[in-house]
Coordinates of C-alpha atoms and ligand atoms in Angstrom, one line a residue:
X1 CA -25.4 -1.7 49.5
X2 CA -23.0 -3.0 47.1
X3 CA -24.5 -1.8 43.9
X4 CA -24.0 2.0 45.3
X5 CA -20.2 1.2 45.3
X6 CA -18.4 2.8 42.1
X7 CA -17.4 0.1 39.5
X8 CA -13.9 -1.2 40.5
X9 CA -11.9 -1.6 37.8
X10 CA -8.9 -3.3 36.8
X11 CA -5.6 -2.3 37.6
X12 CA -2.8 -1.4 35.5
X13 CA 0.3 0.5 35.3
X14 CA -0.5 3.2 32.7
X15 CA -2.4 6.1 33.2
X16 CA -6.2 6.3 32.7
X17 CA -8.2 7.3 30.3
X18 CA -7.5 10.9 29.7
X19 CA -10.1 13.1 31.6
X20 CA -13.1 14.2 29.0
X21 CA -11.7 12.5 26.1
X22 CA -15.1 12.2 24.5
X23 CA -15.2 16.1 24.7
X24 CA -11.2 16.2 23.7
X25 CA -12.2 14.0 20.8
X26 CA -14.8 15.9 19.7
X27 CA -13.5 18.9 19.7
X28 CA -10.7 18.3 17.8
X29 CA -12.4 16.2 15.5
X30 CA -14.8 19.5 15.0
X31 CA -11.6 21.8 14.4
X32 CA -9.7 19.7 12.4
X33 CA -13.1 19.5 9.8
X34 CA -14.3 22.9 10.4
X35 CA -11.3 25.3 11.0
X36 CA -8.5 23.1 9.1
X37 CA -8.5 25.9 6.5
X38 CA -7.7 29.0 6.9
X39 CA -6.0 28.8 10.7
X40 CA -4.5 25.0 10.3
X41 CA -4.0 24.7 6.9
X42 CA -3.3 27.8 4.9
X43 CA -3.0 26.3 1.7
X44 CA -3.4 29.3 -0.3
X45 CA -0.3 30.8 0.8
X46 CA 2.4 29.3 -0.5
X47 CA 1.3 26.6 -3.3
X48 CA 1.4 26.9 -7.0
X49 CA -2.3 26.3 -8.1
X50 CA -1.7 22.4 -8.9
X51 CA -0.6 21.8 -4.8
X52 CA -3.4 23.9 -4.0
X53 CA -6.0 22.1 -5.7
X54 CA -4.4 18.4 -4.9
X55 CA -4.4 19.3 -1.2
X56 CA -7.8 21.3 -1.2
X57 CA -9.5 18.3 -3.0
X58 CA -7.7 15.3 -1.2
X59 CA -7.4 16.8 1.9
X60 CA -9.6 20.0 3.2
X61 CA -13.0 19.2 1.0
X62 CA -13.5 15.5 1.3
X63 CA -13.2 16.2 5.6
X64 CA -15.6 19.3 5.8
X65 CA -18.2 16.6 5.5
X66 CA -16.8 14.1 8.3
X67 CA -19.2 13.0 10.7
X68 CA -17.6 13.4 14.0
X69 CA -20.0 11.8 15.9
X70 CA -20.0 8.7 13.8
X71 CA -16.2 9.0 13.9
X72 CA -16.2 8.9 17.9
X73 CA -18.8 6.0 18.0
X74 CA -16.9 3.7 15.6
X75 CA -13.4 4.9 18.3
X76 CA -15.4 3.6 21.1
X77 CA -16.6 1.0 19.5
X78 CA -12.9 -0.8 19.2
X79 CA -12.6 -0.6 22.5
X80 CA -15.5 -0.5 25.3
X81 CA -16.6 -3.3 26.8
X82 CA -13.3 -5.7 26.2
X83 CA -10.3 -6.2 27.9
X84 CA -7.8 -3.7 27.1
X85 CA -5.5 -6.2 26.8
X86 CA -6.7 -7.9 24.1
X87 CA -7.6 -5.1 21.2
X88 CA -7.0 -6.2 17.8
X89 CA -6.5 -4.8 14.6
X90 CA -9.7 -5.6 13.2
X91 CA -11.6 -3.6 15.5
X92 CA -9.8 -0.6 15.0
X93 CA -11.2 -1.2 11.0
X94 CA -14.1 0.4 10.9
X95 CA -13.1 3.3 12.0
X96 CA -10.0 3.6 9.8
X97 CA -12.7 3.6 6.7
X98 CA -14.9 6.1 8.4
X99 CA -12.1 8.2 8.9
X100 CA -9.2 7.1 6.2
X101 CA -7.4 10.2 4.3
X102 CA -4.5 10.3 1.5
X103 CA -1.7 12.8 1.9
X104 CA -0.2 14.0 -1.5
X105 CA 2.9 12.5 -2.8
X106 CA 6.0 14.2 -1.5
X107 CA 4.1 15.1 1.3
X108 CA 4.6 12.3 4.0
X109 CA 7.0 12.9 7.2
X110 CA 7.5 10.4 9.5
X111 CA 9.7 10.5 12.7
X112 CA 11.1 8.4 15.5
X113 CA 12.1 10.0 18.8
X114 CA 12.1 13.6 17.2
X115 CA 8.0 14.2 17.4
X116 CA 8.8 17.7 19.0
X117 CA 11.6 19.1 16.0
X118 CA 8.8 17.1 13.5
X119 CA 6.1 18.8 14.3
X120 CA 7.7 22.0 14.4
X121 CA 8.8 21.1 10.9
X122 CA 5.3 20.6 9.4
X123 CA 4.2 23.4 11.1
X124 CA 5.9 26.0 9.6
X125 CA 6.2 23.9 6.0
X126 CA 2.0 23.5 6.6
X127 CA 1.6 21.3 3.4
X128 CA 3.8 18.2 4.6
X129 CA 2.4 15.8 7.1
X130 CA 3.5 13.6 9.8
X131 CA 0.9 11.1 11.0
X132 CA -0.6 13.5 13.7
X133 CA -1.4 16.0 11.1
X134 CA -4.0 13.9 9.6
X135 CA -7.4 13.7 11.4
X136 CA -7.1 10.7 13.7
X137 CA -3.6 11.3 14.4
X138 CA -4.4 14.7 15.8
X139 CA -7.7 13.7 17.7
X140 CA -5.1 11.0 19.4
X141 CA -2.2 12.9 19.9
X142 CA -1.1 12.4 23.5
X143 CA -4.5 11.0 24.8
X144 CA -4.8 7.6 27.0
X145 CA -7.8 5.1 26.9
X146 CA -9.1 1.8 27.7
X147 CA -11.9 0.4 28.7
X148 CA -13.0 -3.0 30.5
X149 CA -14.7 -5.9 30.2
X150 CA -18.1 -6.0 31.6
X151 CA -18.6 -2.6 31.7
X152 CA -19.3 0.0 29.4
X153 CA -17.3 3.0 30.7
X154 CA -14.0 3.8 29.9
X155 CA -11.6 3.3 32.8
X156 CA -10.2 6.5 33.8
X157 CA -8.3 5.2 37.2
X158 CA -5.4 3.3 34.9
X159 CA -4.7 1.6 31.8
X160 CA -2.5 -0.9 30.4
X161 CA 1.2 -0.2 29.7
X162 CA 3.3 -1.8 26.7
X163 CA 6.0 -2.6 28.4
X164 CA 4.7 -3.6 31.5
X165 CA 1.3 -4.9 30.9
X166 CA 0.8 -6.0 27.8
X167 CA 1.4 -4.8 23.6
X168 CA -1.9 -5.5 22.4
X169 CA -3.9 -2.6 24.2
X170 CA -6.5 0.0 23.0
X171 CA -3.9 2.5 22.6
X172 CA -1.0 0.9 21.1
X173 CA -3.1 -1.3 18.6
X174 CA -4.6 2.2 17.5
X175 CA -1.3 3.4 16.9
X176 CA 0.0 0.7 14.7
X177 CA -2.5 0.2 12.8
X178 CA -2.9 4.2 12.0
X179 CA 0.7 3.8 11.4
X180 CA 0.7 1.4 9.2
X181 CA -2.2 3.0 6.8
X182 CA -0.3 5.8 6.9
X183 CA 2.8 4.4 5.4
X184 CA 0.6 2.3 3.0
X185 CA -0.5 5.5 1.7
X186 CA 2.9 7.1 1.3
X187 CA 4.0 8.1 -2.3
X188 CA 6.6 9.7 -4.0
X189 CA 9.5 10.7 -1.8
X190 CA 8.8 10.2 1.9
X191 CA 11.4 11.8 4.7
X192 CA 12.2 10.7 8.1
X193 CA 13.4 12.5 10.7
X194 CA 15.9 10.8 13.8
X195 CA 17.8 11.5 16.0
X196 CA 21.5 11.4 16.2
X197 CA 21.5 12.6 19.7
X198 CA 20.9 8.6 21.0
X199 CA 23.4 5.8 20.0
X200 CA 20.9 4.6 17.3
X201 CA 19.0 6.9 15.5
X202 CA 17.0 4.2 13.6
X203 CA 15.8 1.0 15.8
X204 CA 14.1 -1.8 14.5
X205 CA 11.6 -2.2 17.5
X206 CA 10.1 1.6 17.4
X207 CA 6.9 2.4 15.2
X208 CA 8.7 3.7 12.2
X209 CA 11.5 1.0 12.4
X210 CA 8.8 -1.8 13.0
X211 CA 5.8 -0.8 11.2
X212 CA 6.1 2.2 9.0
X213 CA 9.4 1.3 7.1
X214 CA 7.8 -2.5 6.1
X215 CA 4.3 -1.0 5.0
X216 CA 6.2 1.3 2.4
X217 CA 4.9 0.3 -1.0
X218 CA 8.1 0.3 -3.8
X219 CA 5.1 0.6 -6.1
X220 CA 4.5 3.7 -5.1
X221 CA 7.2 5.3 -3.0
X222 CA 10.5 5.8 -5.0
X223 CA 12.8 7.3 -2.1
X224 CA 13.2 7.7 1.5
X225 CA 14.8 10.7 2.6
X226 CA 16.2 10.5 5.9
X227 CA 17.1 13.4 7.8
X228 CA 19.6 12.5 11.3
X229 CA 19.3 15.6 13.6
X230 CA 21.5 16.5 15.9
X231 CA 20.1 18.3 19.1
X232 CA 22.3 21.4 20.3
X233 CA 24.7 21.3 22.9
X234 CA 24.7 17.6 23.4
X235 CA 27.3 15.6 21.9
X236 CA 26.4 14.1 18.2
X237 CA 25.9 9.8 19.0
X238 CA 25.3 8.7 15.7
X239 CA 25.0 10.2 12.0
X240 CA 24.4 9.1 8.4
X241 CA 27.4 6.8 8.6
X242 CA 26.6 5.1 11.8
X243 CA 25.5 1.4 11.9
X244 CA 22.1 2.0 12.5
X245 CA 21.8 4.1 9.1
X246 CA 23.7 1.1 7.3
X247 CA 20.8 -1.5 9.0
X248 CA 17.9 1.2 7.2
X249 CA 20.0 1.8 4.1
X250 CA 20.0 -2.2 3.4
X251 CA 16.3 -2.5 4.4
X252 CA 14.9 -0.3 1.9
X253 CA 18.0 -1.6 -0.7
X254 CA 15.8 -5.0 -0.1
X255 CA 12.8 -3.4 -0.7
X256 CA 14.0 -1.7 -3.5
X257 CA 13.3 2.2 -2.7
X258 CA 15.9 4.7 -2.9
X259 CA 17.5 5.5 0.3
X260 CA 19.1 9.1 0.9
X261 CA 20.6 10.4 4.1
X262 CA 21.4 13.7 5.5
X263 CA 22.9 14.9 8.6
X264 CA 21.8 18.3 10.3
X265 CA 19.1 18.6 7.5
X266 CA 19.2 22.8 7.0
X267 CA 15.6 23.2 6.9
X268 CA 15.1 21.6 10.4
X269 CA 18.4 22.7 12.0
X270 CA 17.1 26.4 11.5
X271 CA 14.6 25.6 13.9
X272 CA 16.9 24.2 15.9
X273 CA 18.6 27.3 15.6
X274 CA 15.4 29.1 16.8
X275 CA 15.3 27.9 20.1
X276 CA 19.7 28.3 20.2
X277 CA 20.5 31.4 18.6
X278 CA 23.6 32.0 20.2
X279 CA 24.8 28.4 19.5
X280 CA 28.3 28.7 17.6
X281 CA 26.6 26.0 15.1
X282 CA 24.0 28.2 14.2
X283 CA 26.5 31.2 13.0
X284 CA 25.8 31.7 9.2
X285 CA 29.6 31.7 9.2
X286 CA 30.1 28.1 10.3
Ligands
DN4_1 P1 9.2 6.9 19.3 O1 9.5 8.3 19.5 O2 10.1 5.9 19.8 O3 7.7 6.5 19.9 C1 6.6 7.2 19.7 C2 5.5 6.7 20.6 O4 5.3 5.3 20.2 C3 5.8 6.7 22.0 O5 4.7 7.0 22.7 C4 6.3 5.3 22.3 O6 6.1 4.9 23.6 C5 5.5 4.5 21.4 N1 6.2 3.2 20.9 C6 7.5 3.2 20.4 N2 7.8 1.9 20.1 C7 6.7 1.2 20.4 C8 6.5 -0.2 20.4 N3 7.3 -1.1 19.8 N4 5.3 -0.7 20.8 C9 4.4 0.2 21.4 N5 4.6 1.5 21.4 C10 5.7 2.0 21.0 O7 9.0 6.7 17.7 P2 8.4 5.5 16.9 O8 9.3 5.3 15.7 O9 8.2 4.3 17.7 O10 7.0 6.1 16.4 C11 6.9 7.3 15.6 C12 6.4 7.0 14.2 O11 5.2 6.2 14.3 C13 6.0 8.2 13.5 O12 6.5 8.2 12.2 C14 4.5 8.2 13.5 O13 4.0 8.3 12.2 C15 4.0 6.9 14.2 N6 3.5 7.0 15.6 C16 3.0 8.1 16.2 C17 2.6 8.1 17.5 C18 2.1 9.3 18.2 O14 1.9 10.4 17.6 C19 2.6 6.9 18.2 C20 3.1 5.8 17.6 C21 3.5 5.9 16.3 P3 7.2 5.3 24.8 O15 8.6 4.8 24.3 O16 7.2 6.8 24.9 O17 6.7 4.5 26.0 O18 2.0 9.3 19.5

């Protein structure tokens, strides 16, 4: 009676595959296309005509017409059937042409252990992006998959993780290559935002340290702005001047883009400020 036994899969220490994600997918891919303007991306309210029409042209018109479907079957595609282990780049290309999209210059905002204060940032400033405001960055955003060799279902019991498993898994593979695009298509000024709540706000060995700061083209991108956030009520770790800062102020000095830094960035500390009202740093008189 073996074959009326459920596949066993292999075992790893990461979750599963998130449950529905072809609907997840999907859907998201259908709402980002279909109901990115006017709920998601207002861009009549705030643009002069030129931003209006950059972002209506590069961004809303040319996705209307996305196929999702084909979009989820080249995602699969990268994945099913192999060992989750041993995902590469390459297979995640298909899908990146399917699905690739340019932000306008000026427009680009990427972050690295501050996704929450980020996305709260693009949100209410709804013509910047960070990488999860573009299509497959938001159908991803907090999902899990992997799938198995010798079978053609996704494993939804567990999947490999990065640290303990192995680097080169459907998830993280996705992630740096998306990554990577995304900073290859970065022009103008760019901005970063870190955090100066944790001894070093930039690290080489995160995404944007690792991936997204080296895939920068000085062709292309004249400065990056970088913006170190300090969370309220914990006690500041590191700041503009810190070591870590100095590390990503010689970096791009190497690869010969401006580098700017700011602490407490206004903008981003008023959302803070939000969430803190009564916080003494968040008096208009201080
Ligand atoms: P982060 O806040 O340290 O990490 C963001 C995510 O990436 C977490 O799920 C991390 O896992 C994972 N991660 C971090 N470093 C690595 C690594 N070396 N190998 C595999 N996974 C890793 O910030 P970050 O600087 O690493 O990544 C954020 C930047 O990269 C942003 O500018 C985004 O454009 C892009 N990005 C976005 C996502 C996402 O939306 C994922 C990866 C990269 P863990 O430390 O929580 O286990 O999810």
């Amino acid at each position: 009676r073996l074959w009326h036994q459920p596949l066993k899969h292999r075992e790893w220490n990461g979750t599963g595959s998130t449950a529905h994600f072809q609907d997840i997918f999907l859907g998201r891919c259908y709402i980002y296309t279909q109901l990115v303007q006017p709920e998601f991306r207002p861009y009549h309210m705030q643009h002069t005509f030129e931003t209006k029409l950059l972002i209506f042209t590069s961004h809303v018109l040319s996705l209307r017409d996305r196929d999702c479907k084909k979009i989820e079957e080249a995602f699969r595609n990268a994945f099913i059937s192999k060992d989750p282990c041993e995902v590469t780049e390459e297979d995640y290309h298909p899908l990146m042409e399917l699905a690739s999209q340019t932000v306008p210059c000026d427009k680009t905002v990427f972050w690295s252990r501050t996704k929450e204060l980020a996305h709260q940032y693009t949100w209410v400033r709804q013509e910047m992006f960070t990488l999860e405001n573009t299509l497959l960055g938001y159908v991803a955003d907090g999902l899990t998959w992997c799938g198995d060799s010798g079978s053609s279902e996704m494993n939804y019991q567990s999947c490999p993780d990065w640290r303990k498993d192995c680097k080169n898994n459907s998830v993280t593979v996705f992630w740096k290559v998306l990554s990577k695009m995304f900073a290859e298509n970065a022009c103008g000024m760019v901005q970063v935002v870190l955090n100066g709540s944790l001894s070093n706000a930039f690290s080489k060995d995160s995404t944007f340290g690792g991936v997204e700061v080296h895939n920068l083209h000085p062709e292309k991108v004249h400065t990056l702005q970088a913006w170190v956030m300090h969370d309220i009520g914990k006690s500041p770790s590191d700041s503009c001047s810190g070591s870590s800062i100095m590390d990503l102020k010689s970096i791009m000095s190497k690869r010969n883009i401006k580098f700017t830094c700011q602490d407490n960035y206004r903008p981003v500390k008023f959302l803070q400020c939000v969430r803190n009202p009564e916080d003494s740093s968040c008096s208009l008189r201080t």
